[in-house]
Amino acid sequence: MFINQQTIRNSISFSGIGLHTGKSVEIKILPEKVNSGINFIFKKEKIKASWKNAQISQLCTKIKKKNTYISTIEHLMSALSAIGVTNVSIQTTSEEIPILDGSAKDFVEKILDTGLVNQKIQQKIIQIKKKVNYKTIDKYIEISPNKKKLTIDYSIDYKDDFIKKQSLYYEHDLDNFKKIYLARTFCLHKDLEKIFAMGLAKGGTLDNAIVVSGNKILNQGGLRYKDEFVKHKILDCIGDLYLAEYQIYGNVITKGGGHELNLMLLKEVFKDENNYEII
């Protein structure tokens, strides 16, 4: 699937609101030369989209350099991974990327509409050589070798009256990503008080997140997929794994995972050079 490095043909702009800050934000995605990677720019500080700069965060993916941080990058990173974009810079007017409708749809469609530039130099791929895992008391994630692609086998169990148990096996390419990219971020209504107390979700509305209350959702339009919740978890996972700086080939299995587990898996992989090779 991923052969040469790619950038976008023209700059692209998005505007919206930050899910957690509630601030209005505009971003501009700009083409970059080969081997630039993906970099975010805020207040003149350039932060590479890398696990090395990532901060542990449960409700979003955050990167930081010195005293500057940029959060909620996962949906944009997921779109860039699926399309195979390797070299761009993202200028932002605020510390959080706009949530848009809570999915990766708008990012994907606008990037594809503007077009791509094949940069005629091969992408590097991270190939997993041995099984690596990370677990907590109730959550688990692992990655094992696959020489041709990234697969994700994701299971969730919310033990509630609506989401309950959902599982999905996914093979990463653009065609398959288009089958999940409409999936929106979500939360349980009973958790909102705790989330608000943390100073988060100030920009959250029923237009950019699914809210589950008891045995129903509060959103008027209903679900976009019957298994929208696990599909969104996979979408997040793809974006988080792209913080490896290159595409990863391996088989991921995770139960009850999330942003923290995804990042911890990357840290475990890169802890030992025997776990992987860059090809």
Short mmCIF file of C-alpha atoms in Angstrom, two decimals, residues 13-17 25-27 98 100 110:
data_model
loop_
_atom_site.label_atom_id
_atom_site.label_comp_id
_atom_site.label_asym_id
_atom_site.label_seq_id
_atom_site.Cartn_x
_atom_site.Cartn_y
_atom_site.Cartn_z
CA SER A 13 -7.34 25.20 5.74
CA PHE A 14 -9.83 24.10 8.39
CA SER A 15 -11.61 26.09 11.07
CA GLY A 16 -13.72 25.05 14.01
CA ILE A 17 -13.65 24.63 17.75
CA VAL A 25 -9.13 27.55 15.96
CA GLU A 26 -7.89 27.69 12.39
CA ILE A 27 -5.30 25.34 10.97
CA PRO A 98 -10.51 21.53 15.58
CA LEU A 100 -15.05 19.34 13.27
CA LYS A 110 -10.47 17.79 1.71
#
